Amino acid sequence: MLRSSRGAWWCALLLFAGLVAALAWHRAESQIIPECAAGVDLAVNGQILAADRKPTGDWSLDVRVMGYDQRQILKSPSTQRCQSLVAKTLVGKRLLVRWRAQDPIQVGERWLFTLKLRVPWGAANPGGFDYRRWLLASGYSATGYVKKGNRQLAPDTVPFRPRWVANIRDLLARQGLVHSNTLLALVTGNGSAVDSDTWGRYRRTGAIHLLVVSGLHVSALAVVLFACVGYPLRLVSVGKARAYAQLGSALVVCLSAVWFAWFTGAGSPVMRVAGMLVCLFALRLVGHRVSLWRVLIVTLVVSTLILPLQAFHAGFWLSYGAVAALVGFFSARRPAWGAVSALVQAQIVLSLGLSPLLVLLLGEASLLSMPANFLTVPIVTLVTVPMLFSGVALGLLPHWLPVSSVIQNLSALTLQVADFSLALVDVLLTALLHRVPEHSTSVGYVGVWTAMAALVGGVAVLMPLSIHARVGLLCVIVPL
């Protein structure tokens, strides 16, 4: 009876999180600009929330509307009622606009823009990337482009995050690195500057998660940070204080993970890792031990309540789905041949468990993901990410402390090692693509029911069943 009541509470918690996400989606759809405001010139006063220069030279601007010029005449058959509706509903909305301009743009500036907007839309191909859903889940009410703009007010100080993103960008640019844009994406979580060829190469090989701040990267950094903080603390601690060295290291790791989640834009993978670390630290403080399933569910619910629109990003489900597959597989087993066997098994589990989910959410799953990840994940996790963050940390020290040229040279060396490792990853992925015909690199769109059947089959194969049951259930994946 007690176990069933606990199960009911967990189900109610998940249902409540789902209700919050549904209400947030309804509100996001209600924020879409009226149809009469699309396709006409609108004069708005906007504040720059984010400004990214694309490889083409265009600016991609995240603009919050602060005011609307009601004297602007809509150049379309509109009524006075529609114009008053625009004036009431446009203020406060976020817009994603492009601008082909050479002017330098900083976050926090106020501009008077003449915009031509359109309602969020995307390709309607079944199984493909839903751009409209991504726009609404990201909080945008419209897209469009800037026809002209005049700077009205420059901020006295640049906000913390944009200022340090600019510092990191300048640091990477000074080193003359070949893959500076990719390295910047790994640090800041913003991949807008990565060129389309690189995105396509990683996407076709199923290694697209390596181009973003993934949960694996954050977990690796957490382990390194825990060792770097904990070992010196244990060395200088004596007696009972030694017992608190581990807790102090864990606290530093948790605070760093939460800060990093905020700095990188609170993406689903980083939020998940930060949330799970905080939960595990809190359990360690109170002396309780619970299953990882409960930690995962609590993290999912809390992150949904904090940012409910995250649930409509594909990365949300892929991130939590990957951890659920690993927990479900390894909680009932122990690897028979040590750590190497566990890594191989983990990659097989992720390929079987996530491929149907990728087809269901994105309309495509790479058949090269297993060999590509076997080759590249160790390089990026063990070399690229540690060297990159070490180089960035050392390179930014002059902003706080006077440092010698040795520190600067060490920063340059570690960044060059990170850059070289990415070049090696590019060579491996390109060679892998050239070994396989282009039409055989991925599985494309399948029906929803077929993908669901394959997903159920993949989950069933990973369950601790007899070999005969798993072989029989494996037949469910055949339609994929």
Coordinates of C-alpha atoms in Angstrom, one line a residue:
M1 CA 0.0 0.0 0.0
L2 CA 2.8 2.4 0.9
R3 CA 4.7 1.7 -2.3
S4 CA 1.5 2.3 -4.4
S5 CA 0.8 5.6 -2.7
R6 CA 4.4 6.7 -3.3
G7 CA 4.0 5.8 -7.0
A8 CA 0.8 7.8 -7.1
W9 CA 2.6 10.8 -5.7
W10 CA 5.3 10.6 -8.3
C11 CA 2.8 10.3 -11.1
A12 CA 0.9 13.3 -9.7
L13 CA 4.1 15.3 -9.6
L14 CA 4.9 14.5 -13.2
L15 CA 1.3 15.3 -14.2
F16 CA 1.6 18.7 -12.5
A17 CA 4.8 19.5 -14.3
G18 CA 3.1 18.5 -17.6
L19 CA 0.2 20.8 -16.8
V20 CA 2.6 23.7 -16.1
A21 CA 4.3 23.1 -19.4
A22 CA 1.0 22.9 -21.3
L23 CA -0.1 26.3 -19.8
A24 CA 3.2 27.8 -20.7
W25 CA 2.8 26.6 -24.3
H26 CA -0.7 28.1 -24.4
R27 CA 0.6 31.4 -23.2
A28 CA 3.5 31.3 -25.8
E29 CA 0.9 30.8 -28.6
S30 CA -1.1 33.7 -27.2
Q31 CA 2.0 36.0 -27.5
I32 CA 2.2 35.6 -31.3
I33 CA 1.8 39.0 -33.0
P34 CA -1.5 39.6 -34.8
E35 CA -1.7 38.8 -38.5
C36 CA -2.2 42.5 -39.4
A37 CA 1.2 43.3 -38.0
A38 CA 2.9 40.9 -40.4
G39 CA 4.4 42.0 -43.7
V40 CA 4.2 45.8 -43.0
D41 CA 6.7 48.4 -41.8
L42 CA 6.6 48.8 -38.0
A43 CA 8.6 51.4 -36.1
V44 CA 9.5 50.0 -32.7
N45 CA 11.8 51.0 -29.9
G46 CA 13.7 47.8 -28.9
Q47 CA 16.3 46.7 -26.4
I48 CA 19.0 44.3 -27.6
L49 CA 19.0 41.1 -25.4
A50 CA 21.4 39.1 -27.6
A51 CA 23.4 40.0 -30.7
D52 CA 25.3 37.3 -32.7
R53 CA 27.1 37.9 -36.0
K54 CA 26.5 35.0 -38.4
P55 CA 29.3 33.6 -40.7
T56 CA 27.5 35.4 -43.5
G57 CA 28.1 38.8 -41.8
D58 CA 24.5 39.3 -40.9
W59 CA 23.4 40.1 -37.3
S60 CA 21.0 37.9 -35.5
L61 CA 19.3 40.0 -32.9
D62 CA 17.1 39.1 -29.9
V63 CA 15.1 42.2 -29.4
R64 CA 12.6 43.0 -26.7
V65 CA 10.0 45.6 -27.8
M66 CA 10.0 48.6 -25.3
G67 CA 7.7 50.8 -27.3
Y68 CA 5.7 51.2 -30.5
D69 CA 5.3 54.3 -32.6
Q70 CA 1.5 54.6 -32.9
R71 CA 1.9 57.2 -35.6
Q72 CA 3.3 54.5 -37.9
I73 CA 0.8 53.9 -40.7
L74 CA 0.3 50.3 -41.5
K75 CA 0.8 50.0 -45.3
S76 CA -1.9 47.3 -45.7
P77 CA -5.7 47.2 -45.7
S78 CA -5.9 47.4 -41.9
T79 CA -8.4 49.0 -39.6
Q80 CA -8.0 51.4 -36.7
R81 CA -8.9 48.5 -34.4
C82 CA -6.1 46.4 -35.7
Q83 CA -3.6 49.2 -35.3
S84 CA -4.7 49.7 -31.7
L85 CA -4.4 46.0 -31.1
V86 CA -0.8 46.1 -32.4
A87 CA 0.0 49.0 -30.1
K88 CA -1.3 47.1 -27.1
T89 CA 0.2 43.7 -27.8
L90 CA 3.6 44.4 -29.3
V91 CA 5.2 46.0 -26.3
G92 CA 7.1 43.5 -24.2
K93 CA 7.4 40.8 -26.8
R94 CA 10.6 39.2 -27.9
L95 CA 11.5 39.2 -31.6
L96 CA 14.2 37.3 -33.5
V97 CA 15.3 39.5 -36.4
R98 CA 18.2 39.7 -38.9
W99 CA 20.0 42.8 -39.9
R100 CA 22.6 43.2 -42.7
A101 CA 24.5 46.0 -41.1
Q102 CA 28.2 46.8 -40.4
D103 CA 27.5 48.8 -37.2
P104 CA 28.8 47.3 -34.0
I105 CA 25.9 46.2 -31.7
Q106 CA 26.1 45.6 -28.0
V107 CA 23.7 43.9 -25.6
G108 CA 21.6 46.4 -23.6
E109 CA 21.5 49.1 -26.3
R110 CA 18.2 50.7 -27.2
W111 CA 17.5 51.1 -30.9
L112 CA 14.7 52.6 -33.0
F113 CA 14.0 50.0 -35.6
T114 CA 11.9 49.9 -38.7
L115 CA 11.0 46.2 -38.9
K116 CA 9.1 43.9 -41.2
L117 CA 7.8 41.0 -39.2
R118 CA 6.0 37.7 -39.8
V119 CA 4.4 35.3 -37.4
P120 CA 6.5 32.3 -36.3
W121 CA 6.4 29.6 -38.9
G122 CA 8.4 26.6 -40.0
A123 CA 8.5 23.7 -42.5
A124 CA 5.5 21.5 -42.2
N125 CA 7.3 18.4 -43.4
P126 CA 6.3 15.5 -41.1
G127 CA 9.2 14.3 -39.0
G128 CA 11.4 17.2 -39.8
F129 CA 12.7 19.9 -37.5
D130 CA 9.8 22.1 -36.3
Y131 CA 11.2 25.6 -36.5
R132 CA 7.9 27.1 -35.3
R133 CA 7.9 25.0 -32.2
W134 CA 11.5 26.0 -31.5
L135 CA 10.7 29.7 -31.9
L136 CA 7.8 29.5 -29.5
A137 CA 9.6 27.4 -27.0
S138 CA 12.5 29.9 -27.1
G139 CA 10.0 32.7 -26.2
Y140 CA 9.8 34.5 -29.6
S141 CA 6.6 36.1 -30.8
A142 CA 7.7 36.9 -34.3
T143 CA 10.6 36.8 -36.7
G144 CA 11.6 39.2 -39.4
Y145 CA 14.4 41.6 -40.6
V146 CA 15.5 45.2 -39.9
K147 CA 15.1 47.7 -42.7
K148 CA 16.8 50.5 -40.8
G149 CA 17.8 51.3 -37.3
N150 CA 19.1 54.2 -35.2
R151 CA 20.8 53.8 -31.9
Q152 CA 18.9 55.6 -29.2
L153 CA 20.7 54.8 -26.0
A154 CA 23.9 52.9 -25.1
P155 CA 24.2 51.2 -21.7
D156 CA 26.5 52.6 -19.2
T157 CA 27.9 49.1 -18.5
V158 CA 27.7 46.0 -20.6
P159 CA 25.9 43.1 -18.7
F160 CA 28.1 40.5 -17.1
R161 CA 27.4 37.6 -19.5
P162 CA 27.7 39.4 -22.8
R163 CA 30.9 41.1 -21.5
W164 CA 32.6 37.9 -20.6
V165 CA 31.4 36.2 -23.8
A166 CA 33.1 39.0 -25.7
N167 CA 36.2 38.5 -23.6
I168 CA 36.3 34.8 -24.4
R169 CA 35.7 35.5 -28.1
D170 CA 38.6 38.0 -28.2
L171 CA 40.8 35.5 -26.4
L172 CA 40.2 32.8 -28.9
A173 CA 40.5 35.2 -31.8
R174 CA 43.9 36.4 -30.6
Q175 CA 45.3 32.8 -30.8
G176 CA 44.5 32.4 -34.5
L177 CA 42.7 29.1 -33.9
V178 CA 41.2 27.3 -36.9
H179 CA 38.1 26.2 -34.9
S180 CA 37.6 29.2 -32.8
N181 CA 33.9 29.4 -33.5
T182 CA 33.4 25.8 -32.4
L183 CA 35.4 26.3 -29.3
L184 CA 33.4 29.4 -28.5
A185 CA 30.2 27.3 -28.8
L186 CA 31.6 24.7 -26.3
V187 CA 32.3 27.4 -23.7
T188 CA 29.3 29.7 -24.1
G189 CA 26.6 27.3 -25.4
N190 CA 26.0 29.6 -28.4
G191 CA 26.6 27.8 -31.7
S192 CA 25.3 30.6 -34.0
A193 CA 28.8 31.4 -35.3
V194 CA 29.5 27.7 -36.3
D195 CA 29.4 27.4 -40.1
S196 CA 26.8 25.2 -41.8
D197 CA 29.4 22.7 -43.1
T198 CA 30.5 21.9 -39.6
W199 CA 26.9 21.5 -38.4
G200 CA 26.2 19.2 -41.4
R201 CA 29.2 17.0 -40.8
Y202 CA 28.4 16.5 -37.1
R203 CA 24.7 16.0 -37.8
R204 CA 25.2 13.4 -40.5
T205 CA 27.5 11.4 -38.2
G206 CA 25.3 11.6 -35.2
A207 CA 27.9 13.6 -33.2
I208 CA 25.9 16.9 -33.1
H209 CA 25.9 16.7 -29.3
L210 CA 29.6 17.4 -29.4
L211 CA 29.0 20.9 -30.8
V212 CA 27.0 22.1 -27.8
V213 CA 27.5 22.2 -24.1
S214 CA 26.3 18.6 -23.4
G215 CA 25.7 16.9 -20.1
L216 CA 28.8 14.7 -20.7
H217 CA 31.0 17.7 -21.0
V218 CA 29.7 19.3 -17.8
S219 CA 30.0 16.0 -16.0
A220 CA 33.6 15.6 -17.1
L221 CA 34.4 19.2 -15.9
A222 CA 32.7 18.5 -12.6
V223 CA 34.9 15.5 -12.0
V224 CA 38.0 17.5 -12.9
L225 CA 36.9 20.4 -10.6
F226 CA 36.1 18.0 -7.8
A227 CA 39.6 16.5 -8.0
C228 CA 41.3 19.9 -8.3
V229 CA 39.5 21.3 -5.2
G230 CA 39.2 18.2 -3.1
Y231 CA 42.8 17.0 -3.3
P232 CA 44.4 20.2 -2.0
L233 CA 41.7 20.4 0.7
R234 CA 42.5 16.9 1.9
L235 CA 46.2 17.6 2.0
V236 CA 45.8 20.6 4.3
S237 CA 43.0 19.2 6.4
V238 CA 43.7 17.3 9.6
G239 CA 41.6 15.4 12.0
K240 CA 37.8 15.9 11.7
A241 CA 38.3 18.7 9.2
R242 CA 39.3 16.1 6.6
A243 CA 35.8 14.7 6.7
Y244 CA 34.5 18.1 5.5
A245 CA 37.0 18.4 2.6
Q246 CA 34.8 16.2 0.4
L247 CA 31.7 18.2 1.2
G248 CA 33.5 21.4 0.5
S249 CA 34.6 20.1 -2.9
A250 CA 31.1 18.9 -3.7
L251 CA 29.7 22.3 -2.7
V252 CA 32.1 24.1 -5.0
V253 CA 31.2 21.8 -7.9
C254 CA 27.4 22.3 -7.3
L255 CA 27.7 26.1 -7.2
S256 CA 30.0 26.1 -10.3
A257 CA 27.5 23.9 -12.2
V258 CA 24.6 26.2 -11.4
W259 CA 26.6 29.2 -12.4
F260 CA 27.7 27.5 -15.6
A261 CA 24.1 26.6 -16.4
W262 CA 23.1 30.3 -16.1
F263 CA 26.1 31.4 -18.1
T264 CA 25.4 29.1 -21.0
G265 CA 21.8 30.0 -21.3
A266 CA 20.2 27.3 -19.1
G267 CA 20.1 24.6 -21.8
S268 CA 18.4 21.3 -20.9
P269 CA 21.6 19.2 -20.6
V270 CA 23.4 21.6 -18.3
M271 CA 20.3 22.2 -16.2
R272 CA 19.9 18.5 -15.8
V273 CA 23.5 18.0 -14.6
A274 CA 23.3 21.0 -12.3
G275 CA 20.0 19.8 -10.9
M276 CA 21.2 16.2 -10.3
L277 CA 24.4 17.4 -8.6
V278 CA 22.4 19.7 -6.3
C279 CA 20.0 16.9 -5.4
L280 CA 22.8 14.4 -4.7
F281 CA 24.6 17.0 -2.6
A282 CA 21.5 17.7 -0.6
L283 CA 20.9 14.0 0.0
R284 CA 24.6 13.7 1.1
L285 CA 24.1 16.4 3.6
V286 CA 21.0 14.8 5.2
G287 CA 22.4 11.4 5.0
H288 CA 19.8 9.8 2.8
R289 CA 20.3 7.5 -0.2
V290 CA 17.6 7.2 -2.9
S291 CA 17.6 5.7 -6.3
L292 CA 18.9 7.6 -9.3
W293 CA 15.4 7.3 -10.8
R294 CA 14.0 9.6 -8.1
V295 CA 16.9 12.1 -8.5
L296 CA 16.3 12.2 -12.2
I297 CA 12.5 12.7 -11.9
V298 CA 12.9 15.4 -9.3
T299 CA 15.4 17.2 -11.5
L300 CA 13.1 16.9 -14.5
V301 CA 10.1 18.3 -12.6
V302 CA 12.1 21.2 -11.0
S303 CA 13.7 22.2 -14.3
T304 CA 10.2 22.0 -16.0
L305 CA 8.7 24.3 -13.3
I306 CA 11.6 26.8 -13.6
L307 CA 11.6 26.8 -17.4
P308 CA 8.4 25.1 -18.6
L309 CA 9.0 25.8 -22.3
Q310 CA 12.1 23.6 -22.2
A311 CA 9.8 20.6 -22.5
F312 CA 9.1 21.6 -26.1
H313 CA 12.8 21.4 -27.1
A314 CA 14.0 18.1 -28.6
G315 CA 17.2 18.4 -26.5
F316 CA 15.1 18.2 -23.3
W317 CA 13.8 14.7 -24.1
L318 CA 17.1 13.5 -25.6
S319 CA 19.0 14.6 -22.5
Y320 CA 16.7 13.0 -20.0
G321 CA 16.1 10.1 -22.3
A322 CA 19.8 9.3 -22.5
V323 CA 20.3 9.3 -18.7
A324 CA 17.1 7.2 -18.3
A325 CA 18.4 4.6 -20.7
L326 CA 21.8 4.5 -18.9
V327 CA 20.2 4.3 -15.5
G328 CA 17.7 1.7 -16.6
F329 CA 20.4 -0.5 -18.1
F330 CA 23.2 -0.2 -15.5
S331 CA 21.0 -0.2 -12.4
A332 CA 20.2 -3.9 -12.9
R333 CA 23.6 -4.9 -14.1
R334 CA 27.3 -4.6 -13.5
P335 CA 29.8 -4.5 -16.4
A336 CA 31.6 -7.9 -16.7
W337 CA 34.9 -6.6 -17.9
G338 CA 35.5 -3.3 -16.2
A339 CA 35.4 0.4 -17.3
V340 CA 36.2 -0.2 -20.9
S341 CA 33.3 -2.7 -21.2
A342 CA 31.0 -0.2 -19.4
L343 CA 31.9 2.5 -22.0
V344 CA 31.2 0.2 -24.9
Q345 CA 27.9 -0.9 -23.4
A346 CA 26.9 2.7 -22.7
Q347 CA 27.4 3.6 -26.3
I348 CA 25.4 0.6 -27.5
V349 CA 22.6 1.5 -25.0
L350 CA 22.5 5.1 -26.2
S351 CA 22.4 4.1 -29.9
L352 CA 19.6 1.6 -29.3
G353 CA 17.6 3.7 -26.9
L354 CA 17.9 7.1 -28.6
S355 CA 17.8 6.3 -32.3
P356 CA 14.0 5.8 -32.3
L357 CA 13.6 8.9 -30.2
L358 CA 15.7 10.9 -32.7
V359 CA 13.6 9.7 -35.6
L360 CA 10.4 10.6 -33.6
L361 CA 11.6 14.1 -32.6
L362 CA 13.9 15.2 -35.5
G363 CA 12.9 12.9 -38.4
E364 CA 16.4 11.5 -38.7
A365 CA 18.9 9.2 -37.0
S366 CA 22.4 8.7 -38.1
L367 CA 23.5 5.1 -38.8
L368 CA 27.1 6.3 -38.2
S369 CA 26.5 7.5 -34.6
M370 CA 28.0 4.4 -32.9
P371 CA 31.4 4.4 -34.7
A372 CA 31.5 8.2 -34.8
N373 CA 31.0 8.5 -31.1
F374 CA 33.4 5.7 -30.3
L375 CA 36.1 7.7 -32.2
T376 CA 35.3 11.2 -31.1
V377 CA 33.7 11.2 -27.7
P378 CA 37.0 10.2 -25.9
I379 CA 38.9 12.9 -27.8
V380 CA 36.4 15.7 -27.0
T381 CA 35.7 14.6 -23.4
L382 CA 39.2 13.9 -22.3
V383 CA 41.2 16.4 -24.4
T384 CA 39.2 19.1 -26.0
V385 CA 37.0 20.2 -23.1
P386 CA 39.6 20.1 -20.3
M387 CA 42.2 21.8 -22.4
L388 CA 39.7 24.4 -23.7
F389 CA 38.4 25.4 -20.2
S390 CA 41.9 25.4 -18.7
G391 CA 43.1 27.7 -21.5
V392 CA 40.1 30.0 -21.1
A393 CA 40.5 30.2 -17.3
L394 CA 44.2 30.9 -17.6
G395 CA 43.7 33.4 -20.5
L396 CA 41.1 35.4 -18.5
L397 CA 43.3 35.7 -15.4
P398 CA 44.7 39.1 -16.5
H399 CA 41.2 40.6 -16.1
W400 CA 41.5 39.9 -12.4
L401 CA 45.2 39.5 -11.5
P402 CA 48.6 40.5 -12.9
V403 CA 50.1 37.3 -14.4
S404 CA 53.4 36.5 -16.0
S405 CA 54.0 35.6 -19.6
V406 CA 54.4 31.9 -18.6
I407 CA 50.7 31.8 -17.7
Q408 CA 49.7 33.4 -21.0
N409 CA 51.9 31.0 -22.9
L410 CA 50.4 28.1 -21.1
S411 CA 47.0 29.4 -21.9
A412 CA 47.9 29.6 -25.6
L413 CA 49.4 26.1 -25.6
T414 CA 46.3 24.5 -24.0
L415 CA 44.0 26.3 -26.5
Q416 CA 46.1 25.1 -29.4
V417 CA 45.9 21.6 -28.1
A418 CA 42.1 21.9 -27.9
D419 CA 42.0 23.3 -31.5
F420 CA 44.2 20.5 -32.8
S421 CA 42.0 17.9 -31.1
L422 CA 38.9 19.3 -33.0
A423 CA 40.9 19.2 -36.2
L424 CA 41.5 15.5 -35.5
V425 CA 37.8 15.0 -34.9
D426 CA 37.0 16.7 -38.2
V427 CA 39.4 14.4 -40.0
L428 CA 37.9 11.3 -38.4
L429 CA 34.3 12.3 -39.2
T430 CA 35.1 13.3 -42.7
A431 CA 36.9 10.0 -43.3
L432 CA 33.9 8.1 -41.9
L433 CA 31.5 10.0 -44.2
H434 CA 33.6 9.2 -47.2
R435 CA 33.6 5.5 -46.4
V436 CA 29.8 5.3 -46.6
P437 CA 27.5 6.3 -49.5
E438 CA 25.6 9.5 -48.6
H439 CA 22.2 7.9 -48.9
S440 CA 23.2 5.2 -46.4
T441 CA 24.3 7.4 -43.5
S442 CA 21.0 7.9 -41.8
V443 CA 17.4 6.7 -41.3
G444 CA 14.9 9.3 -42.5
Y445 CA 11.3 9.9 -41.7
V446 CA 9.1 7.0 -40.6
G447 CA 5.5 7.0 -39.3
V448 CA 4.8 8.0 -35.7
W449 CA 3.5 4.5 -34.8
T450 CA 6.5 2.8 -36.4
A451 CA 8.9 5.1 -34.4
M452 CA 6.9 4.4 -31.2
A453 CA 7.1 0.7 -31.8
A454 CA 10.8 0.9 -32.4
L455 CA 11.2 3.0 -29.2
V456 CA 9.3 0.4 -27.2
G457 CA 11.4 -2.3 -28.7
G458 CA 14.6 -0.5 -27.9
V459 CA 13.6 0.1 -24.3
A460 CA 12.5 -3.6 -24.0
V461 CA 15.9 -4.8 -25.3
L462 CA 17.7 -2.8 -22.6
M463 CA 15.6 -4.2 -19.8
P464 CA 17.1 -7.0 -17.7
L465 CA 15.2 -9.8 -19.4
S466 CA 16.3 -13.2 -20.5
I467 CA 18.2 -13.5 -23.8
H468 CA 15.2 -15.2 -25.5
A469 CA 12.8 -12.4 -24.5
R470 CA 15.2 -9.7 -25.7
V471 CA 15.8 -11.5 -29.0
G472 CA 12.0 -11.7 -29.5
L473 CA 11.5 -8.1 -28.6
L474 CA 14.3 -7.0 -30.9
C475 CA 12.1 -7.8 -33.8
V476 CA 10.0 -4.8 -32.9
I477 CA 12.9 -2.5 -34.0
V478 CA 13.0 -4.1 -37.5
P479 CA 10.5 -1.7 -39.0
L480 CA 12.8 1.2 -38.2

